[in-house]
């Protein structure tokens, strides 16, 4: 079986974001697990707000199309997902189709839960993305990762949870390749969910 391609999506558009530190750690961990891992940092990608005449970035589209799965490191902003994360689905909905994703909520305080429920309730219908049941919340993120993406927490609890989530993601990614190679994926009659 070919190596898995997994893209880590950093959902913050802030410079020096804590989610970028988490994403760096995830990228390195996936690489040590033998995965072809890449990063899409929504701060650096600077994708304009979608409108009907917006031009799609073909390089990003190609990268997302090549991916077997995704990890989303999403900060909680005003109890929500940042707009840039939702924006991604307006441009690239079909790149996520029948692929697994591991959701990670990030907070400098004691939040980080709302991005998980929002993504699970509002982004899958037309994209057909598969959020795996395992997710993770990293609260007090600045006590957990430094600005080099190094794990600095006093206990290894979050590192173990992330490791387990990434391992599950790898297995789901292998399984869902089978779905995307099936007849029903080719023939599928309904482009959007109900
Ligand atoms: C516009 C904005 C709104 C925020 N709202 C919340 C919030 O609702 N809950 C929370 O736990 N943290 C909130 N934070 C703080 C984030 O937890 C903090 O910025 C953290 O570092 C994660 O975001 P980052 O990846 O952009 O750094 C907010 C930050 C910003 C910039």
Short mmCIF file of C-alpha atoms and ligand atoms in Angstrom, two decimals:
data_model
loop_
_atom_site.label_atom_id
_atom_site.label_comp_id
_atom_site.label_asym_id
_atom_site.label_seq_id
_atom_site.Cartn_x
_atom_site.Cartn_y
_atom_site.Cartn_z
CA UNK A 1 0.00 0.00 0.00
CA UNK A 2 1.26 3.49 -0.89
CA UNK A 3 2.24 5.78 1.96
CA UNK A 4 -0.68 7.76 3.38
CA UNK A 5 -0.86 11.48 2.61
CA UNK A 6 -2.21 13.45 5.55
CA UNK A 7 -2.58 17.24 5.63
CA UNK A 8 -2.56 19.14 8.91
CA UNK A 9 -4.76 22.22 8.63
CA UNK A 10 -3.91 25.05 11.00
CA UNK A 11 -7.22 26.85 11.44
CA UNK A 12 -5.87 30.11 12.85
CA UNK A 13 -5.24 33.14 10.64
CA UNK A 14 -3.25 34.90 13.39
CA UNK A 15 0.48 35.44 13.12
CA UNK A 16 2.36 33.41 15.77
CA UNK A 17 -0.77 31.40 16.50
CA UNK A 18 -0.75 28.74 19.19
CA UNK A 19 -2.58 26.47 16.72
CA UNK A 20 0.46 26.75 14.43
CA UNK A 21 2.67 25.43 17.26
CA UNK A 22 0.28 22.50 17.72
CA UNK A 23 0.25 21.93 13.94
CA UNK A 24 4.05 21.80 13.82
CA UNK A 25 4.05 19.12 16.52
CA UNK A 26 1.37 17.13 14.64
CA UNK A 27 3.34 17.37 11.40
CA UNK A 28 6.48 15.99 13.03
CA UNK A 29 4.57 13.25 14.85
CA UNK A 30 2.87 12.11 11.64
CA UNK A 31 6.23 12.03 9.87
CA UNK A 32 7.70 9.79 12.58
CA UNK A 33 4.69 7.50 12.07
CA UNK A 34 5.71 6.98 8.42
CA UNK A 35 3.09 9.26 6.89
CA UNK A 36 3.64 11.77 4.04
CA UNK A 37 2.55 14.75 6.11
CA UNK A 38 1.98 18.29 4.87
CA UNK A 39 0.77 21.54 6.40
CA UNK A 40 -1.85 24.00 5.23
CA UNK A 41 -1.50 27.03 7.47
CA UNK A 42 -4.50 29.32 6.97
CA UNK A 43 -2.47 32.33 8.14
CA UNK A 44 0.15 31.81 5.42
CA UNK A 45 -2.33 30.63 2.77
CA UNK A 46 -4.27 33.91 3.12
CA UNK A 47 -7.28 32.65 1.14
CA UNK A 48 -9.76 35.45 0.32
CA UNK A 49 -13.32 35.20 1.56
CA UNK A 50 -15.19 33.19 -1.04
CA UNK A 51 -17.60 34.89 -3.42
CA UNK A 52 -19.16 33.77 -6.68
CA UNK A 53 -16.29 35.16 -8.77
CA UNK A 54 -13.46 34.03 -6.48
CA UNK A 55 -10.61 32.16 -8.18
CA UNK A 56 -9.76 28.81 -6.65
CA UNK A 57 -6.10 28.29 -5.71
CA UNK A 58 -5.36 25.25 -7.88
CA UNK A 59 -2.21 24.29 -5.94
CA UNK A 60 -4.12 24.04 -2.67
CA UNK A 61 -6.92 22.17 -4.42
CA UNK A 62 -4.45 19.64 -5.83
CA UNK A 63 -2.80 19.13 -2.43
CA UNK A 64 -6.17 18.57 -0.75
CA UNK A 65 -7.25 16.21 -3.54
CA UNK A 66 -4.10 14.12 -3.05
CA UNK A 67 -4.70 13.78 0.70
CA UNK A 68 -6.03 10.59 2.28
CA UNK A 69 -6.99 12.36 5.47
CA UNK A 70 -6.81 15.55 7.49
CA UNK A 71 -6.01 16.83 10.94
CA UNK A 72 -7.65 20.13 11.88
CA UNK A 73 -6.04 22.20 14.67
CA UNK A 74 -8.77 24.78 15.25
CA UNK A 75 -8.67 27.59 17.79
CA UNK A 76 -11.85 28.53 19.59
CA UNK A 77 -12.68 32.12 18.68
CA UNK A 78 -15.75 33.65 20.32
CA UNK A 79 -16.97 30.14 21.00
CA UNK A 80 -16.76 29.37 17.27
CA UNK A 81 -14.59 28.09 14.46
CA UNK A 82 -12.60 30.91 12.75
CA UNK A 83 -14.23 32.05 9.47
CA UNK A 84 -11.18 30.95 7.43
CA UNK A 85 -11.93 27.32 8.31
CA UNK A 86 -15.50 27.56 7.03
CA UNK A 87 -14.22 29.47 4.00
CA UNK A 88 -12.09 26.46 3.08
CA UNK A 89 -15.23 24.38 2.59
CA UNK A 90 -16.69 26.94 0.18
CA UNK A 91 -13.70 26.57 -2.14
CA UNK A 92 -12.66 22.96 -1.65
CA UNK A 93 -15.75 21.03 -0.52
CA UNK A 94 -15.29 18.07 -2.83
CA UNK A 95 -11.59 17.58 -1.96
CA UNK A 96 -12.73 16.24 1.44
CA UNK A 97 -15.20 13.72 0.06
CA UNK A 98 -15.24 10.41 1.95
CA UNK A 99 -11.94 11.14 3.70
CA UNK A 100 -11.36 10.96 7.46
CA UNK A 101 -10.41 13.90 9.64
CA UNK A 102 -9.20 14.19 13.23
CA UNK A 103 -10.49 17.32 14.98
CA UNK A 104 -8.42 19.13 17.61
CA UNK A 105 -9.80 22.17 19.46
CA UNK A 106 -7.27 24.71 20.78
CA UNK A 107 -7.63 27.27 23.57
CA UNK A 108 -5.28 29.45 25.56
CA UNK A 109 -7.77 29.21 28.42
CA UNK A 110 -10.18 26.46 29.33
CA UNK A 111 -12.21 26.48 26.06
CA UNK A 112 -11.60 24.59 22.84
CA UNK A 113 -14.76 22.44 22.87
CA UNK A 114 -17.03 24.48 20.61
CA UNK A 115 -14.96 24.06 17.39
CA UNK A 116 -15.41 20.31 17.65
CA UNK A 117 -19.20 20.43 17.90
CA UNK A 118 -19.47 23.12 15.23
CA UNK A 119 -17.38 21.19 12.71
CA UNK A 120 -19.27 17.99 13.42
CA UNK A 121 -22.65 19.66 12.97
CA UNK A 122 -22.09 22.00 10.04
CA UNK A 123 -19.33 21.07 7.58
CA UNK A 124 -19.95 17.47 6.54
CA UNK A 125 -23.29 17.65 4.67
CA UNK A 126 -22.05 18.58 1.19
CA UNK A 127 -18.36 17.82 1.64
CA UNK A 128 -18.93 14.23 2.86
CA UNK A 129 -15.91 14.59 5.14
CA UNK A 130 -15.76 11.87 7.80
CA UNK A 131 -14.82 13.18 11.23
CA UNK A 132 -13.47 10.25 13.18
CA UNK A 133 -15.10 9.75 16.59
CA UNK A 134 -11.81 10.42 18.35
CA UNK A 135 -11.12 14.12 18.90
CA UNK A 136 -8.91 16.10 21.27
CA UNK A 137 -9.09 19.39 23.14
CA UNK A 138 -5.90 21.25 23.99
CA UNK A 139 -6.72 23.87 26.56
CA UNK A 140 -4.03 25.96 28.26
CA UNK A 141 -2.21 25.49 24.95
CA UNK A 142 0.72 27.75 25.84
CA UNK A 143 1.54 25.47 28.78
CA UNK A 144 1.41 22.49 26.42
CA UNK A 145 3.37 23.58 23.31
CA UNK A 146 6.08 26.21 22.94
CA UNK A 147 6.63 28.35 19.84
CA UNK A 148 8.90 25.70 18.32
CA UNK A 149 6.09 23.17 18.43
CA UNK A 150 7.75 21.25 21.26
CA UNK A 151 5.59 19.45 23.81
CA UNK A 152 6.22 21.09 27.19
CA UNK A 153 3.31 19.98 29.39
CA UNK A 154 4.02 18.57 32.84
CA UNK A 155 2.27 15.29 32.05
CA UNK A 156 2.18 13.33 28.79
CA UNK A 157 -1.65 13.08 28.84
CA UNK A 158 -2.27 15.27 25.77
CA UNK A 159 0.68 13.79 23.86
CA UNK A 160 -0.79 10.32 24.38
CA UNK A 161 -4.28 11.45 23.32
CA UNK A 162 -2.87 13.07 20.16
CA UNK A 163 -0.79 10.00 19.40
CA UNK A 164 -3.80 7.73 19.73
CA UNK A 165 -5.96 10.03 17.58
CA UNK A 166 -3.32 10.12 14.84
CA UNK A 167 -3.01 6.32 14.92
CA UNK A 168 -6.80 5.95 14.57
CA UNK A 169 -6.74 8.49 11.74
CA UNK A 170 -4.14 6.40 9.88
CA UNK A 171 -6.33 3.31 10.14
CA UNK A 172 -9.47 5.16 9.02
CA UNK A 173 -7.47 6.64 6.13
CA UNK A 174 -6.47 3.15 4.98
CA UNK A 175 -10.10 1.96 5.27
CA UNK A 176 -11.65 4.90 3.45
CA UNK A 177 -9.30 4.53 0.48
CA UNK A 178 -11.36 1.40 -0.16
CA UNK A 179 -14.58 3.45 -0.13
CA UNK A 180 -13.17 5.96 -2.64
CA UNK A 181 -12.14 3.12 -4.93
CA UNK A 182 -15.62 1.54 -4.85
CA UNK A 183 -18.32 1.60 -7.54
CA UNK A 184 -20.70 3.58 -5.37
CA UNK A 185 -18.13 6.36 -5.00
CA UNK A 186 -17.80 6.54 -8.80
CA UNK A 187 -21.50 6.33 -9.55
CA UNK A 188 -22.85 8.23 -6.56
CA UNK A 189 -26.08 9.91 -7.68
CA UNK A 190 -26.44 12.63 -5.06
CA UNK A 191 -23.77 15.34 -5.02
CA UNK A 192 -25.04 16.83 -1.76
CA UNK A 193 -26.28 15.38 1.48
CA UNK A 194 -29.82 15.90 2.76
C1 LIG B 1 -11.02 36.71 18.08
C2 LIG B 1 -10.64 35.78 19.21
C3 LIG B 1 -11.65 35.21 19.98
C4 LIG B 1 -11.32 34.29 21.00
N1 LIG B 1 -12.33 33.64 21.67
C5 LIG B 1 -12.03 32.61 22.50
C6 LIG B 1 -13.05 31.77 23.03
O1 LIG B 1 -14.22 31.92 22.76
N2 LIG B 1 -12.68 30.74 23.84
C7 LIG B 1 -11.36 30.48 24.13
O2 LIG B 1 -11.10 29.54 24.85
N3 LIG B 1 -10.37 31.28 23.66
C8 LIG B 1 -10.67 32.33 22.83
N4 LIG B 1 -9.67 33.08 22.27
C9 LIG B 1 -8.28 32.89 22.69
C10 LIG B 1 -7.65 31.67 22.02
O3 LIG B 1 -7.88 30.57 22.88
C11 LIG B 1 -6.16 31.94 21.85
O4 LIG B 1 -5.95 32.96 20.89
C12 LIG B 1 -5.38 30.69 21.51
O5 LIG B 1 -4.00 31.05 21.41
C13 LIG B 1 -5.83 29.94 20.26
O6 LIG B 1 -5.85 30.76 19.12
P1 LIG B 1 -4.62 30.90 18.08
O7 LIG B 1 -4.36 29.56 17.51
O8 LIG B 1 -5.12 31.88 17.08
O9 LIG B 1 -3.44 31.42 18.87
C14 LIG B 1 -9.96 34.00 21.28
C15 LIG B 1 -8.95 34.62 20.49
C16 LIG B 1 -9.28 35.47 19.47
C17 LIG B 1 -8.19 36.05 18.61
#
